[in-house]
Coordinates of C-alpha atoms in Angstrom, one line a residue:
M1 CA -64.8 1.6 -65.8
T2 CA -64.5 5.2 -66.0
N3 CA -67.0 8.2 -66.4
D4 CA -67.1 10.6 -69.3
L5 CA -65.3 13.2 -67.2
P6 CA -65.4 16.0 -70.0
E7 CA -69.0 16.6 -69.2
L8 CA -67.9 18.0 -65.7
S9 CA -66.4 21.3 -65.4
D10 CA -63.5 21.8 -62.9
R11 CA -65.7 23.5 -60.6
K12 CA -68.4 20.5 -60.6
K13 CA -65.5 18.0 -60.4
K14 CA -64.2 19.9 -57.1
L15 CA -67.6 20.3 -55.6
L16 CA -68.4 16.6 -56.3
Y17 CA -65.1 15.2 -55.1
S18 CA -65.3 17.3 -51.8
A19 CA -69.0 16.6 -51.4
I20 CA -68.4 12.8 -51.5
E21 CA -65.4 13.1 -49.4
N22 CA -67.1 14.4 -46.5
Y23 CA -70.2 12.2 -47.0
I24 CA -68.0 9.2 -46.8
K25 CA -66.5 10.8 -43.4
V26 CA -69.9 11.6 -41.8
A27 CA -72.6 9.9 -43.6
S28 CA -74.6 12.9 -43.6
P29 CA -76.7 14.0 -46.9
I30 CA -75.0 16.4 -48.8
T31 CA -76.6 19.9 -48.7
S32 CA -75.5 23.4 -50.4
L33 CA -75.0 24.9 -46.8
F34 CA -72.8 22.0 -45.8
V35 CA -70.7 22.2 -49.0
K36 CA -70.3 25.9 -48.6
Q37 CA -69.2 25.6 -44.7
T38 CA -66.9 22.7 -45.3
N39 CA -65.2 23.4 -48.5
L40 CA -66.4 25.8 -51.0
H41 CA -66.4 29.1 -49.0
D42 CA -66.1 31.4 -51.9
L43 CA -69.3 30.2 -53.6
S44 CA -72.9 31.4 -52.8
T45 CA -75.2 28.8 -51.4
A46 CA -77.5 29.7 -54.6
T47 CA -74.6 28.6 -56.8
I48 CA -73.7 25.6 -55.0
R49 CA -77.2 24.5 -55.2
N50 CA -77.4 25.0 -58.9
E51 CA -74.3 22.8 -59.4
L52 CA -75.8 20.1 -57.2
N53 CA -78.8 20.1 -59.1
A54 CA -76.8 19.7 -62.3
L55 CA -74.7 16.8 -60.8
E56 CA -78.2 15.1 -59.8
A57 CA -79.4 15.4 -63.3
M58 CA -76.1 13.9 -64.7
G59 CA -76.7 11.1 -62.5
Y60 CA -73.6 11.7 -59.8
L61 CA -76.0 12.4 -57.0
K62 CA -79.5 11.3 -56.0
Q63 CA -82.1 13.1 -53.5
L64 CA -83.4 11.4 -50.6
H65 CA -87.0 11.7 -49.8
T66 CA -86.4 11.8 -46.1
S67 CA -83.9 14.9 -46.5
S68 CA -83.2 17.9 -48.4
G69 CA -79.7 16.7 -49.1
R70 CA -78.3 14.5 -51.6
V71 CA -76.4 11.3 -51.6
P72 CA -73.9 9.7 -54.2
T73 CA -75.0 7.3 -56.7
T74 CA -72.8 4.5 -57.9
K75 CA -71.8 6.9 -60.8
G76 CA -70.6 9.4 -58.3
Y77 CA -68.7 7.1 -56.3
R78 CA -67.0 5.6 -59.6
F79 CA -65.9 9.3 -60.5
F80 CA -64.4 9.8 -56.8
V81 CA -62.7 6.4 -57.0
D82 CA -61.1 6.9 -60.3
E83 CA -59.9 10.5 -59.1
T84 CA -58.7 9.2 -55.5
L85 CA -56.6 6.2 -57.1
K86 CA -55.2 8.3 -60.0
N87 CA -54.0 10.9 -57.4
S88 CA -53.3 9.0 -54.4
K89 CA -49.9 8.8 -52.7
F90 CA -50.2 5.4 -50.8
Y91 CA -49.3 6.1 -47.4
E92 CA -47.3 3.5 -45.3
G93 CA -47.6 4.8 -41.9
C94 CA -50.9 2.6 -41.4
L95 CA -48.9 -0.8 -41.4
Q96 CA -45.5 0.0 -39.9
D97 CA -46.6 -1.7 -36.6
V98 CA -47.4 -5.1 -38.3
K99 CA -45.3 -5.2 -41.5
E100 CA -42.3 -6.7 -39.7
D101 CA -43.9 -9.8 -38.2
L102 CA -46.4 -10.5 -40.8
F103 CA -44.6 -13.7 -41.8
A104 CA -42.1 -13.9 -38.9
R105 CA -43.7 -16.3 -36.6
T106 CA -44.7 -19.1 -39.0
S107 CA -43.9 -20.8 -42.3
S108 CA -47.4 -22.4 -42.7
L109 CA -49.2 -21.2 -45.9
S110 CA -52.4 -21.5 -44.0
E111 CA -51.2 -19.4 -41.0
I112 CA -49.8 -16.7 -43.4
V113 CA -53.1 -16.6 -45.4
E114 CA -54.8 -16.1 -41.7
S115 CA -52.4 -13.5 -40.8
I116 CA -53.0 -11.6 -44.0
S117 CA -56.8 -11.8 -43.9
K118 CA -56.7 -10.5 -40.1
V119 CA -54.3 -7.9 -40.7
V120 CA -56.1 -6.3 -43.5
S121 CA -59.6 -6.8 -41.8
T122 CA -58.1 -5.4 -38.6
K123 CA -56.7 -2.3 -40.4
T124 CA -59.8 -1.4 -42.6
N125 CA -62.5 -2.7 -40.1
Y126 CA -64.1 -4.5 -42.9
P127 CA -64.5 -8.1 -43.8
T128 CA -61.6 -9.2 -45.8
V129 CA -61.7 -12.2 -48.3
F130 CA -58.4 -14.1 -49.3
M131 CA -59.0 -16.0 -52.5
F132 CA -56.5 -18.6 -54.1
D133 CA -57.3 -18.0 -57.5
G134 CA -53.8 -18.9 -58.7
F135 CA -53.0 -21.7 -56.4
E136 CA -51.7 -23.9 -59.2
N137 CA -48.8 -21.2 -59.8
L138 CA -47.1 -21.7 -56.4
I139 CA -43.8 -23.2 -57.2
V140 CA -42.5 -26.5 -55.3
E141 CA -39.4 -26.0 -53.3
Q142 CA -39.2 -29.5 -51.2
I143 CA -41.2 -32.4 -50.9
K144 CA -41.0 -34.4 -47.6
I145 CA -43.1 -37.6 -46.8
V146 CA -42.4 -38.8 -43.2
Y147 CA -43.6 -42.1 -42.0
L148 CA -45.0 -42.0 -38.6
I149 CA -46.7 -44.9 -37.0
N150 CA -49.9 -47.1 -37.6
N151 CA -49.6 -46.4 -41.5
Q152 CA -50.0 -42.7 -40.8
V153 CA -47.9 -40.5 -43.2
L154 CA -47.0 -36.8 -42.7
V155 CA -46.8 -35.1 -46.3
L156 CA -45.0 -31.5 -46.2
I157 CA -44.9 -29.4 -49.6
E158 CA -42.5 -26.5 -49.1
T159 CA -43.7 -23.8 -51.7
N160 CA -42.7 -20.4 -52.4
A161 CA -45.5 -18.8 -50.6
G162 CA -45.4 -21.2 -47.5
A163 CA -45.6 -24.7 -46.4
I164 CA -48.6 -27.1 -46.8
S165 CA -48.7 -30.1 -44.6
N166 CA -51.2 -32.7 -43.5
T167 CA -51.2 -36.1 -41.9
I168 CA -53.1 -38.9 -43.5
S169 CA -53.6 -42.5 -43.4
A170 CA -52.1 -44.5 -46.2
N171 CA -53.9 -47.4 -48.1
G172 CA -51.7 -50.4 -48.2
E173 CA -48.6 -50.9 -46.4
I174 CA -46.0 -48.3 -46.7
T175 CA -42.6 -48.1 -44.9
K176 CA -40.5 -45.7 -43.5
Q177 CA -38.0 -46.5 -46.5
D178 CA -40.7 -46.1 -49.1
C179 CA -41.2 -42.5 -47.8
D180 CA -37.6 -41.6 -47.5
N181 CA -37.0 -42.9 -51.2
A182 CA -40.2 -41.2 -52.4
S183 CA -39.1 -37.9 -50.9
N184 CA -35.9 -37.8 -52.8
V185 CA -37.4 -39.0 -55.9
F186 CA -40.2 -36.4 -55.7
S187 CA -37.7 -33.6 -54.8
N188 CA -35.7 -34.4 -57.7
I189 CA -38.6 -34.3 -60.3
F190 CA -40.9 -31.7 -58.8
V191 CA -38.6 -28.8 -57.2
G192 CA -38.8 -25.8 -59.2
K193 CA -41.9 -26.7 -60.9
N194 CA -45.3 -25.4 -60.2
I195 CA -48.4 -27.0 -58.6
K196 CA -50.0 -27.3 -61.9
F197 CA -47.2 -29.6 -63.2
L198 CA -47.3 -31.8 -60.1
N199 CA -51.1 -32.2 -60.2
Q200 CA -50.9 -33.3 -63.9
N201 CA -49.3 -36.6 -62.3
I202 CA -47.2 -39.0 -63.9
D203 CA -48.6 -38.9 -67.5
L204 CA -46.3 -36.2 -68.5
F205 CA -43.0 -38.1 -67.7
S206 CA -40.8 -40.1 -69.9
S207 CA -41.3 -44.0 -69.8
S208 CA -38.1 -44.2 -67.7
I209 CA -39.4 -41.9 -65.1
K210 CA -42.8 -43.5 -65.1
K211 CA -41.0 -46.8 -64.2
C212 CA -39.4 -45.1 -61.1
M213 CA -42.5 -43.4 -60.1
K214 CA -44.6 -46.4 -60.2
E215 CA -42.8 -47.9 -57.4
Y216 CA -43.8 -44.9 -55.3
E217 CA -47.2 -44.5 -57.0
S218 CA -49.2 -44.9 -53.8
V219 CA -47.0 -42.4 -51.8
F220 CA -47.6 -39.9 -54.7
N221 CA -51.1 -40.2 -54.6
L222 CA -51.0 -39.1 -50.8
V223 CA -49.1 -36.0 -52.0
L224 CA -51.8 -35.3 -54.6
E225 CA -54.5 -35.9 -52.0
V226 CA -53.0 -33.3 -49.5
L227 CA -52.8 -30.8 -52.4
E228 CA -56.6 -31.6 -53.2
V229 CA -57.8 -31.3 -49.5
Y230 CA -55.7 -28.1 -48.9
Y231 CA -56.9 -26.3 -51.9
N232 CA -60.9 -27.3 -51.3
K233 CA -60.3 -26.4 -47.6
T234 CA -58.2 -23.2 -47.9
K235 CA -59.5 -21.9 -51.4
S236 CA -61.0 -19.0 -49.9
K237 CA -60.4 -17.4 -46.3
V238 CA -62.9 -14.9 -45.0
S239 CA -62.0 -12.6 -41.9
N240 CA -65.1 -11.3 -40.2
Q241 CA -63.2 -9.1 -37.9
G242 CA -64.8 -5.9 -39.4
L243 CA -68.4 -7.5 -40.0
I244 CA -70.1 -5.6 -37.2
K245 CA -69.1 -2.1 -38.4
L246 CA -70.3 -3.3 -41.9
L247 CA -73.6 -4.3 -40.5
E248 CA -74.1 -1.0 -38.6
S249 CA -73.6 1.0 -41.5
P250 CA -76.7 3.2 -42.0
E251 CA -76.9 1.9 -45.5
F252 CA -77.8 -1.5 -44.6
N253 CA -81.1 -2.9 -43.2
T254 CA -81.6 -6.6 -42.0
N255 CA -82.2 -7.9 -45.4
K256 CA -79.3 -6.2 -46.9
A257 CA -77.1 -7.6 -44.0
K258 CA -78.5 -11.1 -44.8
N259 CA -77.5 -10.8 -48.3
I260 CA -73.8 -9.8 -47.4
L261 CA -73.6 -12.8 -45.0
S262 CA -74.7 -15.3 -47.5
V263 CA -72.1 -14.1 -50.1
L264 CA -69.5 -14.3 -47.5
D265 CA -70.3 -17.7 -46.8
D266 CA -70.6 -18.8 -50.4
D267 CA -67.3 -19.9 -52.1
D268 CA -68.6 -19.8 -55.6
S269 CA -70.0 -16.1 -55.1
L270 CA -67.0 -15.2 -53.5
G271 CA -64.8 -16.7 -56.6
D272 CA -66.8 -14.5 -58.8
L273 CA -66.3 -11.5 -56.5
M274 CA -62.5 -11.7 -56.2
T275 CA -61.9 -11.9 -60.0
T276 CA -59.3 -9.3 -61.0
N277 CA -57.9 -8.3 -64.4
E278 CA -54.3 -9.0 -65.4
G279 CA -51.8 -6.5 -64.0
E280 CA -50.8 -5.7 -60.6
Q281 CA -53.4 -3.0 -59.6
I282 CA -56.0 -2.0 -57.3
T283 CA -59.5 -2.9 -58.6
V284 CA -62.7 -1.1 -57.2
N285 CA -66.0 -2.8 -58.0
L286 CA -69.2 -0.6 -57.0
G287 CA -72.9 -1.7 -56.8
E288 CA -74.0 -3.2 -59.8
E289 CA -70.4 -3.9 -61.0
N290 CA -70.3 -6.5 -58.7
N291 CA -72.7 -8.5 -60.8
N292 CA -74.5 -9.7 -57.7
E293 CA -77.8 -8.0 -56.5
K294 CA -76.9 -8.9 -53.0
L295 CA -74.0 -6.5 -53.0
S296 CA -75.9 -3.7 -55.1
N297 CA -75.0 -1.1 -52.1
C298 CA -71.4 -2.3 -51.7
A299 CA -68.0 -1.6 -52.6
V300 CA -65.4 -4.5 -53.3
I301 CA -61.8 -3.3 -53.3
K302 CA -59.2 -5.8 -54.3
A303 CA -55.6 -6.4 -55.4
P304 CA -53.8 -9.5 -56.8
V305 CA -50.9 -11.2 -54.7
I306 CA -48.1 -11.7 -57.3
L307 CA -45.2 -14.0 -56.7
N308 CA -42.4 -14.3 -59.3
G309 CA -44.5 -12.7 -61.7
E310 CA -47.5 -15.1 -61.3
K311 CA -50.8 -14.3 -59.5
I312 CA -51.4 -16.8 -56.7
A313 CA -54.3 -15.0 -55.1
T314 CA -56.4 -12.0 -54.6
V315 CA -57.2 -10.2 -51.3
G316 CA -60.2 -7.9 -51.1
V317 CA -62.3 -5.9 -48.5
I318 CA -66.0 -5.6 -48.8
G319 CA -67.4 -2.4 -47.4
P320 CA -70.4 0.1 -48.1
E321 CA -70.1 2.3 -51.2
R322 CA -69.3 4.9 -48.7
I323 CA -66.0 3.3 -47.6
D324 CA -62.6 4.8 -47.2
Y325 CA -61.3 4.2 -50.5
A326 CA -57.7 5.8 -50.1
S327 CA -57.2 4.0 -46.7
V328 CA -58.4 0.7 -47.8
A329 CA -56.3 0.6 -51.0
S330 CA -53.3 1.8 -49.1
V331 CA -53.6 -1.1 -46.9
L332 CA -54.0 -3.8 -49.5
K333 CA -51.2 -2.1 -51.8
L334 CA -49.0 -2.3 -48.6
I335 CA -49.7 -5.7 -47.8
T336 CA -49.4 -7.1 -51.4
D337 CA -46.0 -5.1 -51.8
E338 CA -45.0 -7.0 -48.4
V339 CA -45.8 -10.4 -49.8
K340 CA -43.7 -9.8 -52.9
N341 CA -40.7 -8.4 -50.7
K342 CA -40.8 -11.3 -48.4
L343 CA -41.6 -14.3 -50.5
N344 CA -40.4 -13.4 -54.2
K345 CA -37.0 -15.0 -54.8
G346 CA -34.4 -12.4 -55.0
G347 CA -36.5 -10.1 -53.0
D348 CA -35.0 -8.1 -50.0

């Protein structure tokens, strides 16, 4: 979504951009004197006041009843975001201290998701959502079924993004040999295929493979159960590390804070919120663009996580419309780039 920018002169664009930039930093309503003192020293206060009046009439700013100053509207923020992302040179310094060990301590997919969510939330100081909206695109690299004791079975599924594992009780008698044999059969069939293929079960296989699979159908069902449990449990991961800062923002009263909390606690709302368009890019939704009245004063900045050309997830940050867009976008871009570099086949 973009603005009809030709209606803005270069001076209006410069004034609007600098005014919003300062408002983001200090949360102070924009006045002509403030703009003159901070940015446009060569213009008179009267000229700046006229320009601010014009920007208000165009819908980029609105006047507060409690102050002589103005604050940005969603349309104003949209202009600012588009200009910022178009001209921004994403900086890497903000993540140098965490990039090296982002994946070093674990191969568990759950812990990798936890790590990414925590890093983004820590660096942006706002709540972060990690949504598996492309879970079925994960590629199977190995399947291991390990018999434990008392009919307990450990199912380990290595994927191109990390390991999925769980210990579950088997229905009926399953032996160690069943598990070993099934591991070999499943690895031969499923390695290199995506989760979607695996989830489509044995109906896709030829009759000869079906006959082979039938012998291990109970074990195969355990694999599917682990995937289903994992997906339902880990479909979305919310890091609330920056929640206090969000709720302390002057834009939010108690009711608005409760609205945000209710969205963060609802998988369906998060699923709608984290939807991204095709392509590897930063997406910013502002106010009503979120299609959720509970987030009418919020900005959602999100980016797809791409592995081997397929989207497997979306990571996003929720904050006030007065959020530092350039910094948050930089963090998201660097994190998603790091995921590609570390996990993509053939990557460095």
